């Protein structure tokens, strides 16, 4: 099964005060053939979510490290392709 996630979905999964029931149900469906795809911008957004949450004292560095371990255990693939609209702007 293939899934596409964005940073807001992952934020609801890893941040302590977010509602993540729907995202958790998706993660529970993962099996050895599952793939999670994220857009290339995801990693910048993901870092920004943690930086802002850290600055607002919603989380601490230990929480970030623990969350990062969880995320890195998932079968995440980054889509580095350039979309059609972007290609058209370059031509």
PDB file of N, CA and C in Angstrom:
ATOM      1  N   UNK A   1       0.837  -1.168   0.000  1.00  0.00           N
ATOM      2  CA  UNK A   1       0.000   0.000   0.000  1.00  0.00           C
ATOM      3  C   UNK A   1       0.889   1.239   0.000  1.00  0.00           C
ATOM      4  N   UNK A   2       0.503   2.240  -0.773  1.00  0.00           N
ATOM      5  CA  UNK A   2       1.260   3.485  -0.830  1.00  0.00           C
ATOM      6  C   UNK A   2       0.444   4.606  -0.201  1.00  0.00           C
ATOM      7  N   UNK A   3       1.149   5.458   0.538  1.00  0.00           N
ATOM      8  CA  UNK A   3       0.530   6.614   1.182  1.00  0.00           C
ATOM      9  C   UNK A   3       1.324   7.855   0.818  1.00  0.00           C
ATOM     10  N   UNK A   4       0.648   8.979   0.756  1.00  0.00           N
ATOM     11  CA  UNK A   4       1.319  10.272   0.588  1.00  0.00           C
ATOM     12  C   UNK A   4       0.996  11.086   1.836  1.00  0.00           C
ATOM     13  N   UNK A   5       2.033  11.544   2.518  1.00  0.00           N
ATOM     14  CA  UNK A   5       1.855  12.354   3.722  1.00  0.00           C
ATOM     15  C   UNK A   5       2.501  13.712   3.527  1.00  0.00           C
ATOM     16  N   UNK A   6       1.932  14.700   4.184  1.00  0.00           N
ATOM     17  CA  UNK A   6       2.570  16.007   4.209  1.00  0.00           C
ATOM     18  C   UNK A   6       3.008  16.305   5.640  1.00  0.00           C
ATOM     19  N   UNK A   7       3.686  17.409   5.807  1.00  0.00           N
ATOM     20  CA  UNK A   7       4.250  17.741   7.120  1.00  0.00           C
ATOM     21  C   UNK A   7       3.177  17.941   8.185  1.00  0.00           C
ATOM     22  N   UNK A   8       2.024  18.478   7.816  1.00  0.00           N
ATOM     23  CA  UNK A   8       0.982  18.691   8.825  1.00  0.00           C
ATOM     24  C   UNK A   8       0.453  17.363   9.357  1.00  0.00           C
ATOM     25  N   UNK A   9       0.379  16.344   8.502  1.00  0.00           N
ATOM     26  CA  UNK A   9      -0.065  15.026   8.957  1.00  0.00           C
ATOM     27  C   UNK A   9       0.944  14.425   9.918  1.00  0.00           C
ATOM     28  N   UNK A  10       2.208  14.561   9.603  1.00  0.00           N
ATOM     29  CA  UNK A  10       3.251  14.023  10.477  1.00  0.00           C
ATOM     30  C   UNK A  10       3.310  14.817  11.778  1.00  0.00           C
ATOM     31  N   UNK A  11       3.083  16.128  11.702  1.00  0.00           N
ATOM     32  CA  UNK A  11       3.061  16.946  12.920  1.00  0.00           C
ATOM     33  C   UNK A  11       1.969  16.462  13.864  1.00  0.00           C
ATOM     34  N   UNK A  12       0.810  16.119  13.309  1.00  0.00           N
ATOM     35  CA  UNK A  12      -0.264  15.629  14.172  1.00  0.00           C
ATOM     36  C   UNK A  12       0.084  14.280  14.785  1.00  0.00           C
ATOM     37  N   UNK A  13       0.968  13.552  14.147  1.00  0.00           N
ATOM     38  CA  UNK A  13       1.394  12.260  14.678  1.00  0.00           C
ATOM     39  C   UNK A  13       2.438  12.409  15.778  1.00  0.00           C
ATOM     40  N   UNK A  14       3.382  13.320  15.602  1.00  0.00           N
ATOM     41  CA  UNK A  14       4.509  13.390  16.538  1.00  0.00           C
ATOM     42  C   UNK A  14       4.389  14.449  17.628  1.00  0.00           C
ATOM     43  N   UNK A  15       3.578  15.474  17.440  1.00  0.00           N
ATOM     44  CA  UNK A  15       3.466  16.498  18.473  1.00  0.00           C
ATOM     45  C   UNK A  15       2.495  16.051  19.565  1.00  0.00           C
ATOM     46  N   UNK A  16       2.853  16.283  20.819  1.00  0.00           N
ATOM     47  CA  UNK A  16       2.081  15.733  21.934  1.00  0.00           C
ATOM     48  C   UNK A  16       0.663  16.275  22.089  1.00  0.00           C
ATOM     49  N   UNK A  17       0.422  17.500  21.648  1.00  0.00           N
ATOM     50  CA  UNK A  17      -0.898  18.093  21.868  1.00  0.00           C
ATOM     51  C   UNK A  17      -1.745  18.169  20.601  1.00  0.00           C
ATOM     52  N   UNK A  18      -1.415  17.323  19.629  1.00  0.00           N
ATOM     53  CA  UNK A  18      -2.174  17.286  18.380  1.00  0.00           C
ATOM     54  C   UNK A  18      -3.051  16.038  18.349  1.00  0.00           C
ATOM     55  N   UNK A  19      -4.143  16.119  17.625  1.00  0.00           N
ATOM     56  CA  UNK A  19      -5.041  14.977  17.464  1.00  0.00           C
ATOM     57  C   UNK A  19      -4.556  14.142  16.283  1.00  0.00           C
ATOM     58  N   UNK A  20      -4.161  12.913  16.538  1.00  0.00           N
ATOM     59  CA  UNK A  20      -3.571  12.100  15.480  1.00  0.00           C
ATOM     60  C   UNK A  20      -4.271  10.767  15.265  1.00  0.00           C
ATOM     61  N   UNK A  21      -5.526  10.669  15.620  1.00  0.00           N
ATOM     62  CA  UNK A  21      -6.238   9.395  15.526  1.00  0.00           C
ATOM     63  C   UNK A  21      -6.254   8.872  14.086  1.00  0.00           C
ATOM     64  N   UNK A  22      -6.575   9.721  13.118  1.00  0.00           N
ATOM     65  CA  UNK A  22      -6.640   9.280  11.721  1.00  0.00           C
ATOM     66  C   UNK A  22      -5.262   8.880  11.207  1.00  0.00           C
ATOM     67  N   UNK A  23      -4.249   9.663  11.513  1.00  0.00           N
ATOM     68  CA  UNK A  23      -2.890   9.356  11.053  1.00  0.00           C
ATOM     69  C   UNK A  23      -2.397   8.067  11.702  1.00  0.00           C
ATOM     70  N   UNK A  24      -2.677   7.898  12.975  1.00  0.00           N
ATOM     71  CA  UNK A  24      -2.259   6.675  13.666  1.00  0.00           C
ATOM     72  C   UNK A  24      -2.909   5.447  13.038  1.00  0.00           C
ATOM     73  N   UNK A  25      -4.155   5.570  12.615  1.00  0.00           N
ATOM     74  CA  UNK A  25      -4.828   4.424  11.988  1.00  0.00           C
ATOM     75  C   UNK A  25      -4.165   4.069  10.657  1.00  0.00           C
ATOM     76  N   UNK A  26      -3.665   5.074   9.945  1.00  0.00           N
ATOM     77  CA  UNK A  26      -2.944   4.818   8.690  1.00  0.00           C
ATOM     78  C   UNK A  26      -1.623   4.110   8.985  1.00  0.00           C
ATOM     79  N   UNK A  27      -0.894   4.600   9.969  1.00  0.00           N
ATOM     80  CA  UNK A  27       0.403   4.013  10.321  1.00  0.00           C
ATOM     81  C   UNK A  27       0.229   2.550  10.741  1.00  0.00           C
ATOM     82  N   UNK A  28      -0.853   2.246  11.428  1.00  0.00           N
ATOM     83  CA  UNK A  28      -1.100   0.862  11.868  1.00  0.00           C
ATOM     84  C   UNK A  28      -1.355  -0.070  10.695  1.00  0.00           C
ATOM     85  N   UNK A  29      -1.773   0.469   9.547  1.00  0.00           N
ATOM     86  CA  UNK A  29      -2.038  -0.350   8.367  1.00  0.00           C
ATOM     87  C   UNK A  29      -0.771  -0.693   7.585  1.00  0.00           C
ATOM     88  N   UNK A  30       0.348  -0.102   7.946  1.00  0.00           N
ATOM     89  CA  UNK A  30       1.583  -0.345   7.211  1.00  0.00           C
ATOM     90  C   UNK A  30       2.027  -1.796   7.350  1.00  0.00           C
ATOM     91  N   UNK A  31       2.500  -2.344   6.249  1.00  0.00           N
ATOM     92  CA  UNK A  31       3.092  -3.671   6.289  1.00  0.00           C
ATOM     93  C   UNK A  31       4.440  -3.617   5.568  1.00  0.00           C
ATOM     94  N   UNK A  32       5.031  -4.758   5.329  1.00  0.00           N
ATOM     95  CA  UNK A  32       6.372  -4.783   4.741  1.00  0.00           C
ATOM     96  C   UNK A  32       6.407  -4.257   3.307  1.00  0.00           C
ATOM     97  N   UNK A  33       5.263  -4.210   2.639  1.00  0.00           N
ATOM     98  CA  UNK A  33       5.199  -3.715   1.261  1.00  0.00           C
ATOM     99  C   UNK A  33       4.760  -2.254   1.181  1.00  0.00           C
ATOM    100  N   UNK A  34       4.496  -1.641   2.298  1.00  0.00           N
ATOM    101  CA  UNK A  34       3.984  -0.268   2.324  1.00  0.00           C
ATOM    102  C   UNK A  34       5.082   0.737   2.007  1.00  0.00           C
ATOM    103  N   UNK A  35       4.664   1.835   1.420  1.00  0.00           N
ATOM    104  CA  UNK A  35       5.564   2.952   1.133  1.00  0.00           C
ATOM    105  C   UNK A  35       4.863   4.238   1.544  1.00  0.00           C
ATOM    106  N   UNK A  36       5.616   5.123   2.167  1.00  0.00           N
ATOM    107  CA  UNK A  36       5.115   6.460   2.475  1.00  0.00           C
ATOM    108  C   UNK A  36       5.902   7.425   1.603  1.00  0.00           C
ATOM    109  N   UNK A  37       5.193   8.194   0.827  1.00  0.00           N
ATOM    110  CA  UNK A  37       5.833   9.185  -0.039  1.00  0.00           C
ATOM    111  C   UNK A  37       5.581  10.580   0.520  1.00  0.00           C
ATOM    112  N   UNK A  38       6.614  11.394   0.495  1.00  0.00           N
ATOM    113  CA  UNK A  38       6.516  12.788   0.932  1.00  0.00           C
ATOM    114  C   UNK A  38       7.098  13.676  -0.158  1.00  0.00           C
ATOM    115  N   UNK A  39       6.589  14.901  -0.290  1.00  0.00           N
ATOM    116  CA  UNK A  39       7.182  15.837  -1.255  1.00  0.00           C
ATOM    117  C   UNK A  39       8.554  16.293  -0.769  1.00  0.00           C
ATOM    118  N   UNK A  40       9.390  16.747  -1.683  1.00  0.00           N
ATOM    119  CA  UNK A  40      10.753  17.145  -1.309  1.00  0.00           C
ATOM    120  C   UNK A  40      10.761  18.281  -0.293  1.00  0.00           C
ATOM    121  N   UNK A  41       9.765  19.113  -0.316  1.00  0.00           N
ATOM    122  CA  UNK A  41       9.665  20.213   0.642  1.00  0.00           C
ATOM    123  C   UNK A  41       9.365  19.732   2.059  1.00  0.00           C
ATOM    124  N   UNK A  42       8.899  18.509   2.178  1.00  0.00           N
ATOM    125  CA  UNK A  42       8.518  17.935   3.459  1.00  0.00           C
ATOM    126  C   UNK A  42       9.597  18.106   4.512  1.00  0.00           C
ATOM    127  N   UNK A  43      10.837  17.819   4.207  1.00  0.00           N
ATOM    128  CA  UNK A  43      11.908  17.811   5.209  1.00  0.00           C
ATOM    129  C   UNK A  43      12.171  19.204   5.767  1.00  0.00           C
ATOM    130  N   UNK A  44      12.001  20.231   4.947  1.00  0.00           N
ATOM    131  CA  UNK A  44      12.140  21.603   5.434  1.00  0.00           C
ATOM    132  C   UNK A  44      10.966  21.958   6.357  1.00  0.00           C
ATOM    133  N   UNK A  45       9.762  21.570   5.947  1.00  0.00           N
ATOM    134  CA  UNK A  45       8.575  21.822   6.761  1.00  0.00           C
ATOM    135  C   UNK A  45       8.643  21.064   8.081  1.00  0.00           C
ATOM    136  N   UNK A  46       9.084  19.832   8.017  1.00  0.00           N
ATOM    137  CA  UNK A  46       9.225  18.981   9.203  1.00  0.00           C
ATOM    138  C   UNK A  46      10.193  19.625  10.201  1.00  0.00           C
ATOM    139  N   UNK A  47      11.339  20.080   9.710  1.00  0.00           N
ATOM    140  CA  UNK A  47      12.301  20.757  10.580  1.00  0.00           C
ATOM    141  C   UNK A  47      11.735  22.039  11.162  1.00  0.00           C
ATOM    142  N   UNK A  48      10.997  22.787  10.359  1.00  0.00           N
ATOM    143  CA  UNK A  48      10.403  24.035  10.819  1.00  0.00           C
ATOM    144  C   UNK A  48       9.352  23.793  11.900  1.00  0.00           C
ATOM    145  N   UNK A  49       8.579  22.742  11.755  1.00  0.00           N
ATOM    146  CA  UNK A  49       7.577  22.397  12.778  1.00  0.00           C
ATOM    147  C   UNK A  49       8.256  22.152  14.116  1.00  0.00           C
ATOM    148  N   UNK A  50       9.335  21.369  14.099  1.00  0.00           N
ATOM    149  CA  UNK A  50      10.043  21.086  15.343  1.00  0.00           C
ATOM    150  C   UNK A  50      10.735  22.321  15.906  1.00  0.00           C
ATOM    151  N   UNK A  51      11.315  23.134  15.046  1.00  0.00           N
ATOM    152  CA  UNK A  51      11.981  24.353  15.513  1.00  0.00           C
ATOM    153  C   UNK A  51      10.986  25.292  16.182  1.00  0.00           C
ATOM    154  N   UNK A  52       9.838  25.504  15.550  1.00  0.00           N
ATOM    155  CA  UNK A  52       8.826  26.382  16.140  1.00  0.00           C
ATOM    156  C   UNK A  52       8.260  25.799  17.428  1.00  0.00           C
ATOM    157  N   UNK A  53       8.051  24.493  17.450  1.00  0.00           N
ATOM    158  CA  UNK A  53       7.529  23.854  18.667  1.00  0.00           C
ATOM    159  C   UNK A  53       8.543  23.929  19.802  1.00  0.00           C
ATOM    160  N   UNK A  54       9.808  23.812  19.470  1.00  0.00           N
ATOM    161  CA  UNK A  54      10.868  23.943  20.471  1.00  0.00           C
ATOM    162  C   UNK A  54      10.927  25.371  21.001  1.00  0.00           C
ATOM    163  N   UNK A  55      10.869  26.344  20.103  1.00  0.00           N
ATOM    164  CA  UNK A  55      10.912  27.757  20.512  1.00  0.00           C
ATOM    165  C   UNK A  55       9.705  28.148  21.371  1.00  0.00           C
ATOM    166  N   UNK A  56       8.569  27.517  21.126  1.00  0.00           N
ATOM    167  CA  UNK A  56       7.355  27.804  21.899  1.00  0.00           C
ATOM    168  C   UNK A  56       7.259  26.951  23.163  1.00  0.00           C
ATOM    169  N   UNK A  57       8.293  26.139  23.381  1.00  0.00           N
ATOM    170  CA  UNK A  57       8.392  25.278  24.564  1.00  0.00           C
ATOM    171  C   UNK A  57       7.271  24.237  24.636  1.00  0.00           C
ATOM    172  N   UNK A  58       6.781  23.826  23.466  1.00  0.00           N
ATOM    173  CA  UNK A  58       5.805  22.731  23.403  1.00  0.00           C
ATOM    174  C   UNK A  58       6.514  21.393  23.569  1.00  0.00           C
ATOM    175  N   UNK A  59       7.792  21.354  23.143  1.00  0.00           N
ATOM    176  CA  UNK A  59       8.595  20.138  23.205  1.00  0.00           C
ATOM    177  C   UNK A  59      10.021  20.508  23.588  1.00  0.00           C
ATOM    178  N   UNK A  60      10.834  19.496  23.890  1.00  0.00           N
ATOM    179  CA  UNK A  60      12.249  19.732  24.166  1.00  0.00           C
ATOM    180  C   UNK A  60      13.093  18.878  23.194  1.00  0.00           C
ATOM    181  N   UNK A  61      14.415  18.994  23.297  1.00  0.00           N
ATOM    182  CA  UNK A  61      15.297  18.298  22.371  1.00  0.00           C
ATOM    183  C   UNK A  61      15.155  16.775  22.478  1.00  0.00           C
ATOM    184  N   UNK A  62      14.943  16.272  23.657  1.00  0.00           N
ATOM    185  CA  UNK A  62      14.772  14.828  23.825  1.00  0.00           C
ATOM    186  C   UNK A  62      13.541  14.358  23.068  1.00  0.00           C
ATOM    187  N   UNK A  63      12.482  15.140  23.135  1.00  0.00           N
ATOM    188  CA  UNK A  63      11.260  14.793  22.424  1.00  0.00           C
ATOM    189  C   UNK A  63      11.507  14.769  20.914  1.00  0.00           C
ATOM    190  N   UNK A  64      12.266  15.739  20.415  1.00  0.00           N
ATOM    191  CA  UNK A  64      12.592  15.790  18.987  1.00  0.00           C
ATOM    192  C   UNK A  64      13.377  14.548  18.583  1.00  0.00           C
ATOM    193  N   UNK A  65      14.363  14.181  19.374  1.00  0.00           N
ATOM    194  CA  UNK A  65      15.179  13.008  19.058  1.00  0.00           C
ATOM    195  C   UNK A  65      14.343  11.734  19.065  1.00  0.00           C
ATOM    196  N   UNK A  66      13.465  11.590  20.037  1.00  0.00           N
ATOM    197  CA  UNK A  66      12.597  10.417  20.095  1.00  0.00           C
ATOM    198  C   UNK A  66      11.646  10.362  18.901  1.00  0.00           C
ATOM    199  N   UNK A  67      11.068  11.499  18.554  1.00  0.00           N
ATOM    200  CA  UNK A  67      10.156  11.568  17.415  1.00  0.00           C
ATOM    201  C   UNK A  67      10.878  11.271  16.109  1.00  0.00           C
ATOM    202  N   UNK A  68      12.105  11.759  16.014  1.00  0.00           N
ATOM    203  CA  UNK A  68      12.894  11.529  14.809  1.00  0.00           C
ATOM    204  C   UNK A  68      13.209  10.039  14.643  1.00  0.00           C
ATOM    205  N   UNK A  69      13.452   9.346  15.734  1.00  0.00           N
ATOM    206  CA  UNK A  69      13.691   7.894  15.674  1.00  0.00           C
ATOM    207  C   UNK A  69      12.459   7.164  15.153  1.00  0.00           C
ATOM    208  N   UNK A  70      11.294   7.583  15.622  1.00  0.00           N
ATOM    209  CA  UNK A  70      10.046   6.969  15.165  1.00  0.00           C
ATOM    210  C   UNK A  70       9.862   7.209  13.676  1.00  0.00           C
ATOM    211  N   UNK A  71      10.050   8.454  13.254  1.00  0.00           N
ATOM    212  CA  UNK A  71       9.860   8.801  11.855  1.00  0.00           C
ATOM    213  C   UNK A  71      10.865   8.074  10.958  1.00  0.00           C
ATOM    214  N   UNK A  72      12.099   7.963  11.414  1.00  0.00           N
ATOM    215  CA  UNK A  72      13.118   7.305  10.591  1.00  0.00           C
ATOM    216  C   UNK A  72      12.892   5.801  10.472  1.00  0.00           C
ATOM    217  N   UNK A  73      12.060   5.242  11.338  1.00  0.00           N
ATOM    218  CA  UNK A  73      11.757   3.812  11.248  1.00  0.00           C
ATOM    219  C   UNK A  73      10.664   3.520  10.213  1.00  0.00           C
ATOM    220  N   UNK A  74      10.016   4.553   9.703  1.00  0.00           N
ATOM    221  CA  UNK A  74       8.945   4.378   8.726  1.00  0.00           C
ATOM    222  C   UNK A  74       9.523   4.304   7.306  1.00  0.00           C
ATOM    223  N   UNK A  75       8.840   3.598   6.408  1.00  0.00           N
ATOM    224  CA  UNK A  75       9.335   3.461   5.025  1.00  0.00           C
ATOM    225  C   UNK A  75       9.043   4.713   4.186  1.00  0.00           C
ATOM    226  N   UNK A  76       9.757   5.788   4.472  1.00  0.00           N
ATOM    227  CA  UNK A  76       9.502   7.077   3.815  1.00  0.00           C
ATOM    228  C   UNK A  76      10.400   7.243   2.597  1.00  0.00           C
ATOM    229  N   UNK A  77       9.779   7.656   1.501  1.00  0.00           N
ATOM    230  CA  UNK A  77      10.478   7.954   0.263  1.00  0.00           C
ATOM    231  C   UNK A  77      10.166   9.396  -0.113  1.00  0.00           C
ATOM    232  N   UNK A  78      11.161  10.112  -0.577  1.00  0.00           N
ATOM    233  CA  UNK A  78      10.973  11.512  -0.962  1.00  0.00           C
ATOM    234  C   UNK A  78      10.786  11.603  -2.465  1.00  0.00           C
ATOM    235  N   UNK A  79       9.709  12.259  -2.875  1.00  0.00           N
ATOM    236  CA  UNK A  79       9.447  12.488  -4.294  1.00  0.00           C
ATOM    237  C   UNK A  79      10.245  13.711  -4.722  1.00  0.00           C
ATOM    238  N   UNK A  80      11.253  13.481  -5.523  1.00  0.00           N
ATOM    239  CA  UNK A  80      12.097  14.605  -5.946  1.00  0.00           C
ATOM    240  C   UNK A  80      11.781  15.050  -7.369  1.00  0.00           C
ATOM    241  N   UNK A  81      10.699  14.508  -7.936  1.00  0.00           N
ATOM    242  CA  UNK A  81      10.342  14.906  -9.293  1.00  0.00           C
ATOM    243  C   UNK A  81       9.809  16.334  -9.311  1.00  0.00           C
ATOM    244  N   UNK A  82       9.976  16.958 -10.455  1.00  0.00           N
ATOM    245  CA  UNK A  82       9.474  18.327 -10.631  1.00  0.00           C
ATOM    246  C   UNK A  82       8.092  18.232 -11.253  1.00  0.00           C
ATOM    247  N   UNK A  83       7.146  18.903 -10.639  1.00  0.00           N
ATOM    248  CA  UNK A  83       5.764  18.847 -11.110  1.00  0.00           C
ATOM    249  C   UNK A  83       5.567  19.507 -12.462  1.00  0.00           C
ATOM    250  N   UNK A  84       4.456  19.174 -13.099  1.00  0.00           N
ATOM    251  CA  UNK A  84       4.124  19.665 -14.426  1.00  0.00           C
ATOM    252  C   UNK A  84       4.077  21.193 -14.485  1.00  0.00           C
ATOM    253  N   UNK A  85       3.420  21.810 -13.514  1.00  0.00           N
ATOM    254  CA  UNK A  85       3.275  23.271 -13.513  1.00  0.00           C
ATOM    255  C   UNK A  85       4.658  23.926 -13.410  1.00  0.00           C
ATOM    256  N   UNK A  86       5.500  23.405 -12.555  1.00  0.00           N
ATOM    257  CA  UNK A  86       6.845  23.956 -12.391  1.00  0.00           C
ATOM    258  C   UNK A  86       7.638  23.829 -13.686  1.00  0.00           C
ATOM    259  N   UNK A  87       7.515  22.693 -14.343  1.00  0.00           N
ATOM    260  CA  UNK A  87       8.221  22.493 -15.617  1.00  0.00           C
ATOM    261  C   UNK A  87       7.752  23.505 -16.640  1.00  0.00           C
ATOM    262  N   UNK A  88       6.456  23.766 -16.684  1.00  0.00           N
ATOM    263  CA  UNK A  88       5.921  24.707 -17.659  1.00  0.00           C
ATOM    264  C   UNK A  88       6.434  26.127 -17.438  1.00  0.00           C
ATOM    265  N   UNK A  89       6.664  26.494 -16.167  1.00  0.00           N
ATOM    266  CA  UNK A  89       7.194  27.819 -15.853  1.00  0.00           C
ATOM    267  C   UNK A  89       8.636  27.954 -16.325  1.00  0.00           C
ATOM    268  N   UNK A  90       9.389  26.844 -16.319  1.00  0.00           N
ATOM    269  CA  UNK A  90      10.778  26.879 -16.741  1.00  0.00           C
ATOM    270  C   UNK A  90      10.950  26.930 -18.253  1.00  0.00           C
ATOM    271  N   UNK A  91       9.958  26.431 -18.974  1.00  0.00           N
ATOM    272  CA  UNK A  91      10.073  26.360 -20.439  1.00  0.00           C
ATOM    273  C   UNK A  91       9.708  27.681 -21.075  1.00  0.00           C
TER     274      UNK A  91
END
